[in-house]
Coordinates of C-alpha atoms in Angstrom, one line a residue:
X269 CA 35.2 -33.1 30.4
X270 CA 32.1 -30.8 30.6
X271 CA 31.4 -28.8 27.4
X272 CA 32.0 -25.0 27.5
X273 CA 28.7 -23.1 27.5
X274 CA 28.2 -21.2 24.3
X275 CA 26.1 -18.1 23.7
X276 CA 22.5 -19.2 22.9
X277 CA 20.9 -18.3 19.6
X278 CA 17.3 -17.0 19.6
X279 CA 15.3 -17.5 16.5
X280 CA 11.6 -17.2 15.5
X281 CA 10.2 -20.6 14.6
X282 CA 7.8 -19.1 12.1
X283 CA 10.8 -17.6 10.2
X284 CA 9.7 -14.0 10.4
X285 CA 9.6 -11.2 12.9
X286 CA 6.5 -9.6 11.3
X287 CA 3.5 -10.4 13.5
X288 CA -0.1 -9.4 13.7
X289 CA -2.4 -8.9 16.7
X290 CA -3.7 -12.1 18.4
X291 CA -1.0 -14.1 16.6
X292 CA 0.7 -17.1 18.3
X293 CA 4.4 -17.1 17.8
X294 CA 7.2 -19.4 19.0
X295 CA 10.8 -18.6 19.8
X296 CA 13.6 -21.1 19.9
X297 CA 16.6 -20.6 22.2
X298 CA 19.5 -23.0 21.8
X299 CA 23.1 -23.2 23.0
X300 CA 25.2 -25.3 20.7
X301 CA 27.5 -26.5 23.5
X302 CA 27.1 -26.8 27.2
X303 CA 26.6 -29.7 29.6
X304 CA 23.1 -30.3 30.7
X305 CA 21.1 -29.7 32.7
X306 CA 20.5 -26.3 31.2
X307 CA 18.2 -23.5 32.3
X308 CA 16.8 -21.3 29.6
X309 CA 15.1 -18.0 30.4
X310 CA 13.3 -15.7 28.0
X311 CA 13.3 -11.9 28.6
X312 CA 11.4 -9.0 27.0
X313 CA 13.6 -6.1 27.5
X314 CA 14.8 -6.7 31.2
X315 CA 11.6 -8.4 32.3
X316 CA 11.5 -12.2 32.6
X317 CA 8.8 -13.9 30.5
X318 CA 9.4 -17.6 31.0
X319 CA 11.9 -20.2 32.2
X320 CA 12.5 -23.8 30.9
X321 CA 14.8 -26.5 32.2
X322 CA 16.3 -28.9 29.7
X323 CA 18.1 -32.1 30.5
X324 CA 19.0 -32.7 26.9
X325 CA 20.6 -30.7 24.1
X326 CA 17.4 -29.9 22.3
X327 CA 16.3 -26.2 21.9
X328 CA 14.0 -24.5 24.4
X329 CA 10.7 -23.4 22.8
X330 CA 8.9 -20.4 24.2
X331 CA 5.3 -19.8 23.0
X332 CA 3.9 -16.3 23.0
X333 CA 0.7 -14.6 22.0
X334 CA 0.8 -11.1 20.6
X335 CA -2.2 -9.5 22.3
X336 CA -1.2 -5.8 22.0
X337 CA 1.5 -3.5 20.8
X338 CA 3.2 -3.8 24.1
X339 CA 4.0 -7.5 23.3
X340 CA 6.3 -6.5 20.5
X341 CA 9.8 -5.2 21.1
X342 CA 13.1 -6.6 22.1
X343 CA 13.4 -10.2 23.2
X344 CA 16.5 -12.1 24.3
X345 CA 17.2 -15.4 26.1
X346 CA 19.7 -16.6 28.7
X347 CA 21.2 -20.0 29.2
X348 CA 22.9 -21.2 32.4
X349 CA 24.3 -24.3 34.1
X350 CA 26.1 -25.0 37.3
X351 CA 29.5 -25.3 35.7
X352 CA 30.0 -22.3 33.4
X353 CA 27.5 -19.7 34.7
X354 CA 25.3 -17.9 32.2
X355 CA 25.4 -16.7 28.6
X356 CA 23.0 -14.3 26.7
X357 CA 21.8 -14.3 23.1
X358 CA 21.6 -11.4 20.8
X359 CA 18.3 -9.5 20.8
X360 CA 15.3 -10.0 18.4
X361 CA 12.7 -7.3 17.7
X362 CA 9.2 -8.2 16.6
X363 CA 7.4 -5.8 14.2
X364 CA 3.7 -5.4 14.5
X365 CA 2.1 -5.8 11.1
X366 CA -0.9 -3.5 10.8
X367 CA -3.1 -4.3 7.7
X368 CA -3.1 -1.6 5.1
X369 CA -6.6 0.0 4.9
X370 CA -8.2 1.0 1.6
X371 CA -7.0 4.5 0.7
X372 CA -9.5 7.3 0.3
X373 CA -9.1 9.6 -2.7
X374 CA -10.4 13.2 -2.2
X375 CA -10.4 16.7 -3.6
X376 CA -11.4 20.0 -2.1
X377 CA -13.9 20.4 -4.9
X378 CA -15.3 18.2 -7.7
X379 CA -16.3 21.2 -9.9
X380 CA -13.4 22.6 -11.9
X381 CA -12.8 25.2 -14.7
X382 CA -10.6 24.9 -17.7
X383 CA -7.0 25.8 -17.0
X384 CA -7.4 25.0 -13.3
X385 CA -4.9 23.0 -11.3
X386 CA -7.1 20.6 -9.3
X387 CA -5.9 18.9 -6.1
X388 CA -6.1 15.2 -5.3
X389 CA -5.1 13.7 -2.0
X390 CA -4.8 10.0 -1.1
X391 CA -4.6 8.6 2.5
X392 CA -4.7 5.1 4.1
X393 CA -5.8 5.5 7.7
X394 CA -4.1 2.3 8.8
X395 CA -1.0 0.4 7.8
X396 CA 2.7 0.3 8.7
X397 CA 4.9 3.2 7.5
X398 CA 6.3 4.1 5.2
X399 CA 3.3 4.0 2.7
X400 CA 3.9 4.7 -0.9
X401 CA 1.1 6.3 -3.0
X402 CA 0.7 6.4 -6.8
X403 CA -2.1 8.4 -8.6
X404 CA -3.8 7.1 -11.8
X405 CA -6.1 8.4 -14.5
X406 CA -7.8 5.3 -15.8
X407 CA -4.9 2.7 -16.0
X408 CA -2.2 5.4 -16.6
X409 CA -0.1 6.6 -13.7
X410 CA 0.0 10.4 -13.5
X411 CA 2.5 10.8 -10.8
X412 CA 5.7 9.3 -9.5
X413 CA 5.4 7.2 -6.4
X414 CA 5.2 9.3 -3.2
X415 CA 6.6 7.7 -0.1
X416 CA 5.1 9.0 3.1
X417 CA 6.9 8.5 6.4
X418 CA 4.0 9.9 8.5
X419 CA 0.2 9.2 8.5
X420 CA -0.4 12.1 6.1
X421 CA -2.1 12.3 2.8
X422 CA 0.0 12.3 -0.4
X423 CA -1.0 15.1 -2.8
X424 CA -0.9 15.6 -6.5
X425 CA -2.2 18.3 -8.9
X426 CA -4.1 17.7 -12.1
X427 CA -4.3 20.4 -14.8
X428 CA -7.8 20.5 -16.4
X429 CA -7.3 21.6 -20.0
X430 CA -10.2 19.8 -21.7
X431 CA -13.1 17.4 -21.1
X432 CA -10.7 14.5 -21.5
X433 CA -9.1 15.5 -18.2
X434 CA -12.3 14.8 -16.4
X435 CA -11.9 11.0 -16.5
X436 CA -11.8 8.5 -13.6
X437 CA -9.0 9.0 -11.1
X438 CA -7.7 6.5 -8.5
X439 CA -4.8 6.1 -6.2
X440 CA -2.8 3.1 -5.0
X441 CA -1.3 2.5 -1.6
X442 CA 1.4 0.0 -0.7
X443 CA 4.0 -0.6 2.1
X444 CA 7.0 -2.8 2.7
X445 CA 4.9 -5.9 3.6
X446 CA 4.1 -8.4 0.9
X447 CA 0.7 -8.6 -0.8
X448 CA -0.6 -5.4 0.8
X449 CA -1.4 -3.2 -2.3
X450 CA -4.8 -1.5 -2.0
X451 CA -6.7 0.8 -4.5
X452 CA -8.9 3.7 -3.6
X453 CA -12.4 4.7 -4.6
X454 CA -12.9 6.3 -8.0
X455 CA -13.1 10.1 -8.3
X456 CA -14.4 12.2 -11.2
X457 CA -14.2 16.0 -11.8
X458 CA -17.1 18.0 -13.2
X459 CA -16.6 21.0 -15.5
X460 CA -18.3 23.9 -13.8
X461 CA -18.7 26.4 -16.7
X462 CA -20.3 24.1 -19.3
X463 CA -20.9 20.4 -19.7
X464 CA -18.9 18.2 -22.0
X465 CA -22.2 16.7 -23.2
X466 CA -23.4 20.0 -24.5
X467 CA -20.1 20.5 -26.3
X468 CA -20.5 17.1 -27.9
X469 CA -24.1 17.9 -28.9
X470 CA -22.9 21.2 -30.6
X471 CA -20.2 19.2 -32.5
X472 CA -22.8 16.7 -33.5
X473 CA -25.2 19.4 -34.8
X474 CA -22.3 21.0 -36.7
X475 CA -21.5 17.8 -38.4
X476 CA -25.2 17.3 -39.4
X477 CA -25.3 20.9 -40.8
X478 CA -22.0 20.3 -42.7
X479 CA -23.4 17.0 -44.2
X480 CA -26.6 18.9 -45.2
X481 CA -24.6 21.6 -47.0
X482 CA -22.4 19.1 -48.8
X483 CA -25.5 17.1 -49.8
X484 CA -27.2 20.2 -51.1
X485 CA -24.1 21.2 -53.1
X486 CA -23.9 17.8 -54.7
X487 CA -27.6 17.9 -55.5
X488 CA -27.2 21.2 -57.3
X489 CA -24.1 19.8 -59.2
X490 CA -25.6 16.5 -60.4
X491 CA -29.4 17.0 -60.5
X492 CA -30.5 20.6 -60.7
X493 CA -27.9 22.0 -63.1
X494 CA -28.3 19.1 -65.6
X495 CA -32.1 19.4 -65.5
X496 CA -31.9 23.1 -66.2
X497 CA -29.7 22.4 -69.3
X498 CA -32.1 19.8 -70.5
X499 CA -35.0 22.3 -70.2
X500 CA -33.1 24.7 -72.5

């Protein structure tokens, strides 16, 4: 007796639906039961892409090249024979994988004053959404991860209380694809009213003066006073 034709199963041979531009991909369409000869047809949406005739029970392999964004979307396949008519598979949807670009860290101004809330923004121009951004000062994160659903910059605020707040800032961008974490350029604020170097120089001079005073006091205690007593 002829086998009853089953609904075909459409699967990506490469095992993933994440694809990049100019990538070659293969789709396997296979009906587990059904008497050959079998005619397999691949569709993108409602448009026919390719047809293969099989005289055995092996899967039909359809080879595609993802040349543009129009090549991703919904695919399904149809199997048919002269005995049981036709059956359709469930749909598959390719997702175009756009490489995440290096994020750019910016601020409206690099010169800040003490007590000021400075603004930092971070944006990757390219990459699949959503993109999650994290801000760092040195190796220490200074914000919770910010998930952006649009191609808009993530923003955080930095309170400048002292010269130690002027260190090196960076941001990190990552999305749902594996191995796509990217770090931004470094950014440093400058204190507008006075330089931290001048503050350090004042502290250094103060320490030298304090050491001189202490040394002079010790000299009086151990050398000048005893010599005066000896002279008496």
